[in-house]
Coordinates of C-alpha atoms in Angstrom, one line a residue:
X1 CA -6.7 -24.5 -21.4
X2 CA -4.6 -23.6 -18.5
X3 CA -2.9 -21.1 -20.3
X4 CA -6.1 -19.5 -21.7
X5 CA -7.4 -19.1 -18.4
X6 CA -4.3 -17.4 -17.0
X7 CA -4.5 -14.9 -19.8
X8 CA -7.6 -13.3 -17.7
X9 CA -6.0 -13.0 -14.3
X10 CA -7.2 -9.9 -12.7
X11 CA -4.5 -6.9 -12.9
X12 CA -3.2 -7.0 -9.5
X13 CA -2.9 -10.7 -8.8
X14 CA -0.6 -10.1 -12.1
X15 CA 1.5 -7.9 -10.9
X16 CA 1.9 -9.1 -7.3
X17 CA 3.2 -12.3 -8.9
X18 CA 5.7 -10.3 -10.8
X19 CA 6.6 -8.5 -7.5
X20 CA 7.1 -12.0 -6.3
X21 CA 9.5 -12.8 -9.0
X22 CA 11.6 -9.6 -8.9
X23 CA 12.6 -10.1 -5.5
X24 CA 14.5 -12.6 -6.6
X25 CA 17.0 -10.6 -8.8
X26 CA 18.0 -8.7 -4.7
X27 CA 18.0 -12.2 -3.0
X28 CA 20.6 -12.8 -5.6
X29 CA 22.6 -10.1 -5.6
X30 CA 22.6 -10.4 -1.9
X31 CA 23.9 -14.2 -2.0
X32 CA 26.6 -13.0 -4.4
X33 CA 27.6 -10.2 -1.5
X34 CA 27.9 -13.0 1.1
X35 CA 25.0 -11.3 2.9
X36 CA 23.1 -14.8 3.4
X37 CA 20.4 -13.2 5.7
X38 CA 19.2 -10.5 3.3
X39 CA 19.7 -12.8 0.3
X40 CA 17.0 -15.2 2.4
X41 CA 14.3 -12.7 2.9
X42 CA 13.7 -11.8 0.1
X43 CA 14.1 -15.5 -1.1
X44 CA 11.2 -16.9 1.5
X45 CA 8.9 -13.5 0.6
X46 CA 9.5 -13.5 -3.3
X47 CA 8.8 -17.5 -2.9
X48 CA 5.8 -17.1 -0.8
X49 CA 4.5 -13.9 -2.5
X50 CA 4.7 -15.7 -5.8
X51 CA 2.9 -18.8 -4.6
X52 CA 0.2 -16.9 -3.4
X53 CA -0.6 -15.0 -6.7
X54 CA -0.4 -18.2 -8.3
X55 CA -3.4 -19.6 -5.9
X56 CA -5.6 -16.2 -6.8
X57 CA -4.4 -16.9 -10.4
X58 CA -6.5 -19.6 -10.8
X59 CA -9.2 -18.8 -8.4
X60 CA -10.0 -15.5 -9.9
X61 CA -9.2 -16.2 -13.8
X62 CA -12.2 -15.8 -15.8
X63 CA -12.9 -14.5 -19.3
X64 CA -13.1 -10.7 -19.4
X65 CA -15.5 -8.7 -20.8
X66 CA -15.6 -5.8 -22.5
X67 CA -16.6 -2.3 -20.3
X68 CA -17.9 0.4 -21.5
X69 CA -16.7 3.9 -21.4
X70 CA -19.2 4.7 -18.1
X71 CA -17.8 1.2 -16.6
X72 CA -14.3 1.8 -17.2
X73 CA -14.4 5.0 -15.8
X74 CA -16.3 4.4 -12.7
X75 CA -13.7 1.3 -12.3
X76 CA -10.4 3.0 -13.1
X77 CA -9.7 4.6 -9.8
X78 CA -10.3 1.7 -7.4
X79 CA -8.1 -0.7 -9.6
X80 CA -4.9 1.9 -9.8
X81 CA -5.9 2.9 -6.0
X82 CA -5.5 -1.0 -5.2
X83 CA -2.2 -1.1 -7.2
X84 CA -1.2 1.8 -5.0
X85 CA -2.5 0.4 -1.8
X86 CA -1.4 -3.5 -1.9
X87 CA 1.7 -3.6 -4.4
X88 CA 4.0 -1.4 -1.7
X89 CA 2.7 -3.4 1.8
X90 CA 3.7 -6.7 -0.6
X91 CA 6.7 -5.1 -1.1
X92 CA 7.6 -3.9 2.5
X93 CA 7.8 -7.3 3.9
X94 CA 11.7 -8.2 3.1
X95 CA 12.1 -4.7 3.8
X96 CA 10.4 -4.9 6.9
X97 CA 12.2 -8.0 7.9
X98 CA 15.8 -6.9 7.0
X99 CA 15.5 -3.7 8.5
X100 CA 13.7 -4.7 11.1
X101 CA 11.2 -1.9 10.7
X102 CA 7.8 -1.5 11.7
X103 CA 5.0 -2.4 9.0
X104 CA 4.1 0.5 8.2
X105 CA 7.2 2.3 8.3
X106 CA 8.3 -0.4 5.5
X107 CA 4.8 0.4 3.6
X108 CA 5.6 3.8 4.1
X109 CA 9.0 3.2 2.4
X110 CA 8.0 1.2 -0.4
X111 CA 4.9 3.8 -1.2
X112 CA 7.3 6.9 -1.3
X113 CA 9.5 4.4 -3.9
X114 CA 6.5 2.7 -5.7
X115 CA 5.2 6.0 -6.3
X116 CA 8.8 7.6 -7.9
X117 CA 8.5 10.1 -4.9
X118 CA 11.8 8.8 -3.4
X119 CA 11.3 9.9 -0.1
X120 CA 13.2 7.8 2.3
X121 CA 12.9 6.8 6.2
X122 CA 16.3 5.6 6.3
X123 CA 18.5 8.5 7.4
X124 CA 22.1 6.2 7.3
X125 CA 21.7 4.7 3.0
X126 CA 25.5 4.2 3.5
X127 CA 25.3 1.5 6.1
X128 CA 22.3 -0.4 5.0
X129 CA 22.8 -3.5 2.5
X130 CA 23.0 -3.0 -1.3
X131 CA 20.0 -5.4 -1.8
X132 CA 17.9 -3.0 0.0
X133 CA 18.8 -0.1 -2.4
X134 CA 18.3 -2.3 -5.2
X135 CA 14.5 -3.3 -4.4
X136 CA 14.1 0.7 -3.7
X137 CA 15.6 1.4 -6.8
X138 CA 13.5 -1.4 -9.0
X139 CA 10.3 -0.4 -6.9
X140 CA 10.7 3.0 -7.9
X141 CA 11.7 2.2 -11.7
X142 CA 8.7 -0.4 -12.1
X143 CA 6.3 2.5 -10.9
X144 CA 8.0 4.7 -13.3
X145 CA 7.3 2.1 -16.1
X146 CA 3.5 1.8 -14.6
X147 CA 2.7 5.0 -14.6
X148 CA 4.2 5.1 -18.3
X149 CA 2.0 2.3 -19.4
X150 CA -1.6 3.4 -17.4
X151 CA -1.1 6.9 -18.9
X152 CA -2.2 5.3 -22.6
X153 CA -3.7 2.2 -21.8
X154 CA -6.1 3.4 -19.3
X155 CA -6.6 7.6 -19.2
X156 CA -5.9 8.2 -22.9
X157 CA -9.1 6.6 -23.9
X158 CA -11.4 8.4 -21.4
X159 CA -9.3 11.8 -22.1
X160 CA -7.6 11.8 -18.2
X161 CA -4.3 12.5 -16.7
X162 CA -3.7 15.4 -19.0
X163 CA -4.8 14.1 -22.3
X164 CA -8.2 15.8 -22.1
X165 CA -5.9 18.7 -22.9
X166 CA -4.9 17.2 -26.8
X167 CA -8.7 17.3 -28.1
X168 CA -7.7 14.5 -31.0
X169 CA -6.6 12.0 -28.0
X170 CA -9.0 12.8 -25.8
X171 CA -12.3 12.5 -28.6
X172 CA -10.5 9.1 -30.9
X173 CA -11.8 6.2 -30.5
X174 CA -10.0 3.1 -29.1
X175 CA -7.5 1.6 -30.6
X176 CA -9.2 -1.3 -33.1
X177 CA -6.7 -4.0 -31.1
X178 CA -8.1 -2.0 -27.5
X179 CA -11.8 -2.7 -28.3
X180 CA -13.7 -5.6 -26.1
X181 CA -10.6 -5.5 -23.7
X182 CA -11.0 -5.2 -20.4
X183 CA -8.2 -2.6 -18.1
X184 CA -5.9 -5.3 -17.3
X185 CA -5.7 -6.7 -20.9
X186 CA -4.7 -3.2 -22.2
X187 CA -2.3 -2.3 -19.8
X188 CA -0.7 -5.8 -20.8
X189 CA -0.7 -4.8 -24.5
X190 CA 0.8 -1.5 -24.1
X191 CA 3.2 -3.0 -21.1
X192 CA 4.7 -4.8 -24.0
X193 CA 4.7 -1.4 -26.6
X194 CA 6.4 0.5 -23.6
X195 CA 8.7 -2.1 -21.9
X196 CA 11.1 -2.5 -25.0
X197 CA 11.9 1.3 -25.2
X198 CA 11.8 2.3 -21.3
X199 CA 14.2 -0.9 -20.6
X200 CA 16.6 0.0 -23.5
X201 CA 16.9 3.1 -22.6
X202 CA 17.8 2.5 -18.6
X203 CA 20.5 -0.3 -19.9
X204 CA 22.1 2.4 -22.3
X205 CA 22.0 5.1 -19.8
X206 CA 23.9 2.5 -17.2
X207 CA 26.2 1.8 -19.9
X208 CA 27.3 5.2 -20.2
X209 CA 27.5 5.7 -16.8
X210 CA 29.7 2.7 -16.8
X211 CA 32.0 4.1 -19.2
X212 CA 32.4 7.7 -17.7
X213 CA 33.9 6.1 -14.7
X214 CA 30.5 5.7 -12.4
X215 CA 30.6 2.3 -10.7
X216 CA 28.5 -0.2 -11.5
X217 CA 25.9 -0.3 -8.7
X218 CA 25.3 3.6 -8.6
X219 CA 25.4 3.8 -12.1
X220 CA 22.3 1.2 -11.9
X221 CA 21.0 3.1 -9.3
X222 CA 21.5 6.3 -11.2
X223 CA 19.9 5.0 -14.3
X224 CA 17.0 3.8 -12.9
X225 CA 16.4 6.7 -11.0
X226 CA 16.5 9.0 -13.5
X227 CA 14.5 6.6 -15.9
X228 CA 11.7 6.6 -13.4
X229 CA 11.9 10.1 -12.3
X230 CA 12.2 8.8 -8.9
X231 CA 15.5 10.3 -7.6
X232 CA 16.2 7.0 -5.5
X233 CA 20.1 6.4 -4.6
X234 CA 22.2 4.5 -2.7
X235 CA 23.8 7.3 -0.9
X236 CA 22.3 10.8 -0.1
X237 CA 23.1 12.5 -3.1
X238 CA 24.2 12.6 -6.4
X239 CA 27.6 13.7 -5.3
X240 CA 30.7 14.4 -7.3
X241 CA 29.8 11.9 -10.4
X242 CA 31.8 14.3 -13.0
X243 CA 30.6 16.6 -15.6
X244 CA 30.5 13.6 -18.2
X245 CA 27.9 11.6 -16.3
X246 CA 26.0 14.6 -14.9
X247 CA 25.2 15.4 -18.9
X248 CA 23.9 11.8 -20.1
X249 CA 21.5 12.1 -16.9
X250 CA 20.7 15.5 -18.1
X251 CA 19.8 13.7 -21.4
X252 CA 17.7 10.9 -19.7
X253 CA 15.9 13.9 -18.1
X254 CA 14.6 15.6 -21.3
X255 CA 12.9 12.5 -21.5
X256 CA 10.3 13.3 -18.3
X257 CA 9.0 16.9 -20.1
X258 CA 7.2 15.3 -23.2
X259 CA 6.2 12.1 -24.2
X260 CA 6.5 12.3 -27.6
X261 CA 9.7 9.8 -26.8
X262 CA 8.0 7.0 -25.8
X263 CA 5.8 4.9 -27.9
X264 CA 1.5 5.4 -27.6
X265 CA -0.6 7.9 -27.8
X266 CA 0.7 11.7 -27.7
X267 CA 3.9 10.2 -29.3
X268 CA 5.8 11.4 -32.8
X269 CA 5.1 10.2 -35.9
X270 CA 7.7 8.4 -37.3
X271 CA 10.1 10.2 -39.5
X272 CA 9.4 13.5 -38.0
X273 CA 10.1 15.2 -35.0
X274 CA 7.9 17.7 -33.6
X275 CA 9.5 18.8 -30.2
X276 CA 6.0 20.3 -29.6
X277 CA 5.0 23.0 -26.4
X278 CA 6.0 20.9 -23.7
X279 CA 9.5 20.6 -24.9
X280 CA 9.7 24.3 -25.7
X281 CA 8.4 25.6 -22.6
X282 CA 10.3 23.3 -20.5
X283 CA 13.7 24.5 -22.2
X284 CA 12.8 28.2 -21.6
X285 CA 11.8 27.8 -17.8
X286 CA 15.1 25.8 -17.8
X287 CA 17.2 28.8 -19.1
X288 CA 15.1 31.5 -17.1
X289 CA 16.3 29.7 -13.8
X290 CA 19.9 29.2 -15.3
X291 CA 19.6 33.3 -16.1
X292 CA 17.9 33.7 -12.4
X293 CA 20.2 31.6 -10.5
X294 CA 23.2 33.0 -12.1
X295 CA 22.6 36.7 -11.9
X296 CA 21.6 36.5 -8.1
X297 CA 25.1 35.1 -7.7
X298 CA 27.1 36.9 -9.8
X299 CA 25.5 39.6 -8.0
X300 CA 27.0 38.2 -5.3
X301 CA 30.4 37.0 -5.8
X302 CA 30.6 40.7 -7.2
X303 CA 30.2 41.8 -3.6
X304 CA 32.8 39.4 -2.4
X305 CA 35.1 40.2 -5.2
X306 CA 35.2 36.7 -7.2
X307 CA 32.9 38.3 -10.2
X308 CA 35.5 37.5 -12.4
X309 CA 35.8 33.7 -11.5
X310 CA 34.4 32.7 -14.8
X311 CA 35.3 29.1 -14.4
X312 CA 33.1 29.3 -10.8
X313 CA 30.1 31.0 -13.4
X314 CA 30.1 28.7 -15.4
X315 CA 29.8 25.7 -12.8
X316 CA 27.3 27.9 -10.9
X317 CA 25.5 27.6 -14.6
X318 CA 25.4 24.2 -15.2
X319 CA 24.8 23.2 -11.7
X320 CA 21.5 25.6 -12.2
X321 CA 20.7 24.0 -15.6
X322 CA 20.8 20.3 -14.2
X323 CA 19.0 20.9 -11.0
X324 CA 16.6 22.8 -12.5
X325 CA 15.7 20.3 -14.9
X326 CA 15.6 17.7 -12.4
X327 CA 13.2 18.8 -10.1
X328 CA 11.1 19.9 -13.3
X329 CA 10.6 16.7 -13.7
X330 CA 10.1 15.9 -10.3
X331 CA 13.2 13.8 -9.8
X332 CA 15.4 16.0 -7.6
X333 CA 18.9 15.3 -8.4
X334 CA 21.2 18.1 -6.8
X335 CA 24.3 18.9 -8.8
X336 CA 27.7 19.1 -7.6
X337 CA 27.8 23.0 -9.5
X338 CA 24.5 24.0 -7.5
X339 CA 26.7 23.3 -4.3
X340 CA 29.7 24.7 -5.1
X341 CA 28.1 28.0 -6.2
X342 CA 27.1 28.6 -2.4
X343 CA 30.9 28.2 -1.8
X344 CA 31.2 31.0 -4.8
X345 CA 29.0 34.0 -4.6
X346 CA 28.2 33.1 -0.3
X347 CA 24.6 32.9 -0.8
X348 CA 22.4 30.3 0.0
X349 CA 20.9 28.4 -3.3
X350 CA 17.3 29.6 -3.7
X351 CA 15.3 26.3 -2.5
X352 CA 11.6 28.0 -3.2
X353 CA 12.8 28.1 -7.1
X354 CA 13.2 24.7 -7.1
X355 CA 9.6 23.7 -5.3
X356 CA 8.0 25.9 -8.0
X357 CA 9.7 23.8 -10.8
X358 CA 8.8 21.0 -8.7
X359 CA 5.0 22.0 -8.6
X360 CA 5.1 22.9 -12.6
X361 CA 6.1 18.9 -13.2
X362 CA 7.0 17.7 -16.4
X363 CA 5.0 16.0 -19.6
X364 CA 1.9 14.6 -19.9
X365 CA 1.6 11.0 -19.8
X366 CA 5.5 10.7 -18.4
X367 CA 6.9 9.6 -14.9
X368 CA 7.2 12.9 -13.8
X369 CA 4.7 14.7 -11.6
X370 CA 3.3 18.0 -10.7
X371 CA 0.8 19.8 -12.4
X372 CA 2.5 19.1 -15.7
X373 CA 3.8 21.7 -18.4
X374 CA 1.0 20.7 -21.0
X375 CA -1.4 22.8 -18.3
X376 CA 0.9 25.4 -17.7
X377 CA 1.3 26.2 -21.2
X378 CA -2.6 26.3 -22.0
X379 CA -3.2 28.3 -18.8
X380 CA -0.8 30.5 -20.6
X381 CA -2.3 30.7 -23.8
X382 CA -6.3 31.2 -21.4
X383 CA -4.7 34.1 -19.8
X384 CA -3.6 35.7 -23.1
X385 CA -6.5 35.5 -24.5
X386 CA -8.6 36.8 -21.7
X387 CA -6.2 39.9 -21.2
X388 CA -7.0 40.0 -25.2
X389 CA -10.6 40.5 -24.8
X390 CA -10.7 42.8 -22.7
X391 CA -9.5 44.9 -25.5
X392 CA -11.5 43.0 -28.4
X393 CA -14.6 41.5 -26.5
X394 CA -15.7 39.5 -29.6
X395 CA -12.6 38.4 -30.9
X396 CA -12.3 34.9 -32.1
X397 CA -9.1 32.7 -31.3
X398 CA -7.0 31.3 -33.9
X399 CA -4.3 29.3 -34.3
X400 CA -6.0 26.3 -36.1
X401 CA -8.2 23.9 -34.0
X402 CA -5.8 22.1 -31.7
X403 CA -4.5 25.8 -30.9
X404 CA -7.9 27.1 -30.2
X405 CA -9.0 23.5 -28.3
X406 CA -6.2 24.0 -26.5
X407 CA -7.0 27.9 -25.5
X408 CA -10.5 27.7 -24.6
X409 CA -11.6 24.2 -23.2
X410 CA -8.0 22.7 -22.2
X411 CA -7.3 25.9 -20.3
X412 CA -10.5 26.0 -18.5
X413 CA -10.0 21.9 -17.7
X414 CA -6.1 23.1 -16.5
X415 CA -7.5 25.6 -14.0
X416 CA -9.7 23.0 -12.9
X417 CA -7.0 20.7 -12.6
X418 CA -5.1 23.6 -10.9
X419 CA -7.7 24.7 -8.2
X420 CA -8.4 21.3 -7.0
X421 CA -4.6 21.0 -6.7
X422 CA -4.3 23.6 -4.3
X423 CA -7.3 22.7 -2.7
X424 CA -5.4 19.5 -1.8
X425 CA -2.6 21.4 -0.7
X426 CA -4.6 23.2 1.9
X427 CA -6.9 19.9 3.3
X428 CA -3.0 18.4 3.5
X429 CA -1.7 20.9 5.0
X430 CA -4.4 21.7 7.4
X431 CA -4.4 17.9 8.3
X432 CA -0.6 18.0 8.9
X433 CA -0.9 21.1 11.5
X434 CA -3.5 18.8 13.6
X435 CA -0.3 16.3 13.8
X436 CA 2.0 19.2 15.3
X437 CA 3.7 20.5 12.4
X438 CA 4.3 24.4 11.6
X439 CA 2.6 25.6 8.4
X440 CA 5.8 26.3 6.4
X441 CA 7.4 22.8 7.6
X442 CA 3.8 21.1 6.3
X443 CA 3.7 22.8 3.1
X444 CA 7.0 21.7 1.8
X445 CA 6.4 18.4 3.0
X446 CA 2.9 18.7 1.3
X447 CA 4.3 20.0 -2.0
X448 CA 6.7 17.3 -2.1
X449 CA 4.4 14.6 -1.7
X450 CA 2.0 15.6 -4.0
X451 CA 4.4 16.3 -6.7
X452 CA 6.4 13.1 -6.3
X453 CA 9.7 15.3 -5.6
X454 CA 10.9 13.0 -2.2
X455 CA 14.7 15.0 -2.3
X456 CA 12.4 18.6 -2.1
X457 CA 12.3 18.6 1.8
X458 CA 15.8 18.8 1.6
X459 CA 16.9 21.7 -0.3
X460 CA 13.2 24.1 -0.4
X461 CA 13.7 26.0 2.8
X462 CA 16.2 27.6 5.0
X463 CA 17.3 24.2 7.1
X464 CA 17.5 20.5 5.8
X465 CA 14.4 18.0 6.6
X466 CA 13.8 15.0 6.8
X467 CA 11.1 12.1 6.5
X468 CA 12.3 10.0 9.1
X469 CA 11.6 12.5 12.1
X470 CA 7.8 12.5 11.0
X471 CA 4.9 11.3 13.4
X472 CA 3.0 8.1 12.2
X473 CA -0.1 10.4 11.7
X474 CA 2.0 12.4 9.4
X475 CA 3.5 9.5 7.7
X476 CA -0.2 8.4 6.8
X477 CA -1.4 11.6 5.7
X478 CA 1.5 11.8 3.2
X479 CA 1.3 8.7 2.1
X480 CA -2.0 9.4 1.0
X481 CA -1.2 12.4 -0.9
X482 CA 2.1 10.9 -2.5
X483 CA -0.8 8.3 -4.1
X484 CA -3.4 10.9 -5.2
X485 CA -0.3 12.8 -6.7
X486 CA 0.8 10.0 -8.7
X487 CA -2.9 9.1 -9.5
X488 CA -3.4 13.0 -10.5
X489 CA -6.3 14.1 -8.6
X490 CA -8.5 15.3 -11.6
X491 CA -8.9 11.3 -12.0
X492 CA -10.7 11.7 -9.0
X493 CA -12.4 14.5 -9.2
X494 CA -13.7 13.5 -12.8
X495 CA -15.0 9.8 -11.1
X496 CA -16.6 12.0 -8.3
X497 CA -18.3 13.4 -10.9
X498 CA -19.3 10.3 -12.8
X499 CA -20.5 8.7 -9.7
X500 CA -23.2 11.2 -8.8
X501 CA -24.5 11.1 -12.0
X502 CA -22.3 13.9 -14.1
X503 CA -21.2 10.9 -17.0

């Protein structure tokens, strides 16, 4: 009976009780590390934490019922808002205690993780304890996985997040095993359809990391942050991890521009792979930024006479394909080539390239953010078609149904998607010039925040900045856009619209 009753635990008190019980795995690695202190706070909060959710466990369990489509969408934002809101201050207190940081500093910390932004507070990585990097680095994979697991449990079925774009996902039906569920017991059921895959492939990406000479922390640390899109390390950068290692995390990072790799909706079929526009446009703006990057400094190692350095081209290549790629899918791994091209041709790296990869994002229905290259490529396909009739005003649009679905109503739901995006980006940005900050110096922190690319600030514009010298106003502003970019703001706008009426 017991048992039975804890089957209908709300969502969160669910997955603050897991929280609970993964700080254990950092309390243990500190004990190991003979860092008794850290290994205890996280002990006494993952103790505590756990023993709480176990109290609202059996004071909230009650059998679910089954919601409607009006219901579920009317109750979808404040459940993943809540996840957003209390998962990361449950997780801030070991941090906040080790580190001796204010609350909501620490909240601050664990919302840029939670939310695979990877921004960071902490401007020394190399001095703090390894446990601390861990519970960043599990924070920011578990989001990864969440994100991975609300996408089909939770938007596919009301046709959110990007899927209102694929007109088969976005009019089917429930799943027959989804239908009298409520939110939490789907995102359970696909937890365990996801969970298999997303933790396979993190252990085998850490394996190879292992074996092309990475050691075995950052190799974690690497895994898990390319896994979960979230760019989180234990030391400021990727650094010099070899050309060996920087290809299998250029593998892992295919994985963020489609979700035909994972398992649920908008995957592929078994026994056939169908790389599909995502992938393809993804590649090509890959390779136009390899062509970009490389011609502006051949052009100028020309000038400096080391034109001819084809070993230096070809590093100044790579290092353009990988970081490319990487903040594509808003992760924002900088490779050692990118760096060393600088040294090459004596030009700066071109930062503004990489915050419009950033802003494009990755797939649908993956752990990377942005507006997503499912969008991109149907605002393509819109524009074409408009520029089309202007020659043949009644032309119809072929391409089969998806084609023509994908032309006419998922464009016009993209530039939706699109204009409240950078209507976000002004209200942010206005709100971070009341806090003191110079317009460029808010947009890039703006941009980053919204697109879940933490590493951004860094590298977009002419001088490195950081997240630790921000104000606490700023801090709170984007923390709230770091949320509504991982909750995709069209969720909210299409709830908006429910509410008043517009179902």
């Amino acid at each position: 009976m017991l048992l039975a009753r804890l089957r209908h635990v709300p969502l969160l008190v669910v997955l603050l009780g897991a929280t609970g019980l993964a700080m254990l795995i950092p309390s243990a690695h500190a004990f190991l590390g003979g860092q008794a202190a850290v290994g205890r706070a996280f002990l006494h909060s993952g103790l505590i934490l756990a023993l709480l959710a176990g109290f609202l466990a059996l004071a909230t369990s009650r059998p679910a019922q089954g919601t409607g489509s009006k219901t579920a969408a009317r109750g979808l934002f404040p459940l993943l808002g809540a996840i957003y809101l209390v998962l990361p201050a449950a997780m801030a207190v070991p941090l906040a205690e080790v580190l001796s940081l204010p609350f909501l500093d620490a909240w601050f910390e664990m919302v840029a993780s939670f939310t695979t932004t990877g921004a960071t507070l902490l401007d020394t990585p190399r001095a703090l304890p390894e446990a601390v990097h861990l519970w960043r680095g599990m924070a920011g994979w578990f989001g990864g996985f969440l994100v991975l697991v609300s996408a089909t449990a939770l938007l596919a079925p009301l046709g959110l997040g990007g899927f209102e774009l694929i007109r088969p996902l976005a009019q089917a039906a429930p799943r027959q095993g989804d239908l009298g569920l409520s939110a939490g017991q789907r995102m359970r059921a696909h937890a365990l359809a996801v969970l298999p895959v997303y933790l396979g492939l993190s252990a085998l990406l850490w394996l190879v990391l292992v074996l092309l000479g990475v050691p075995g922390f950052a190799a974690l640390m690497q895994a898990m942050a390319a896994l979960s899109t979230s760019g989180i390390l234990a030391q400021e950068s990727l650094g010099p991890v070899g050309f060996g290692a920087e290809l299998a995390i250029f593998m892992a990072l295919v994985l963020g521009l489609s979700r035909s790799f994972m398992p649920g909706p908008g995957a592929t079929p078994r026994g056939r792979f169908n790389p599909g526009p995502e992938l393809r446009l993804g590649m090509l703006i890959v390779a136009l930024v390899v062509l970009i990057v490389v011609l502006r400094h051949w052009l100028g190692a020309f000038d400096a006479a080391e034109g001819e350095n084809l070993p230096a081209l070809g590093r100044a290549a790579w290092g353009a394909a990988f970081t490319g790629l990487s903040f594509l899918t808003t992760t924002g791994f900088v490779s050692d080539g990118w760096i060393a091209s600088r040294a090459w041709s004596g030009l700066t790296p071109p930062g503004l390239v990489l915050m419009g990869l950033a802003v494009i994002g990755g797939g649908v229905a993956t752990t990377a953010g942005g507006v997503k290259l499912l969008r991109v490529y149907a605002l393509a396909r819109l524009s074409k078609l408009e520029m089309e009739r202007m020659i043949y005003p009644s032309m119809v649009p072929g391409g089969g149904e998806k084609l023509r679905f994908l032309t006419t109503s998922g464009g016009r739901a993209a530039w939706l998607f699109v204009m409240v995006f950078a209507i976000a980006v002004a209200i942010l940005v206005a709100a971070l010039m009341l806090t003191g900050m110079s317009f460029e110096t808010g947009l890039v922190f703006t941009i980053a925040a919204l697109t879940t690319t933490g590493p951004l600030v860094q590298v977009a514009g002419d001088l490195s900045l950081h997240w630790a010298l921000l104000s606490l106003p700023a801090k709170m502003v984007l923390a709230l856009g770091m949320i509504l970019g991982r909750l995709e703001i069209l969720v909210l706008l299409a709830l908006l619209m429910a509410q008043f009426g517009r179902d």
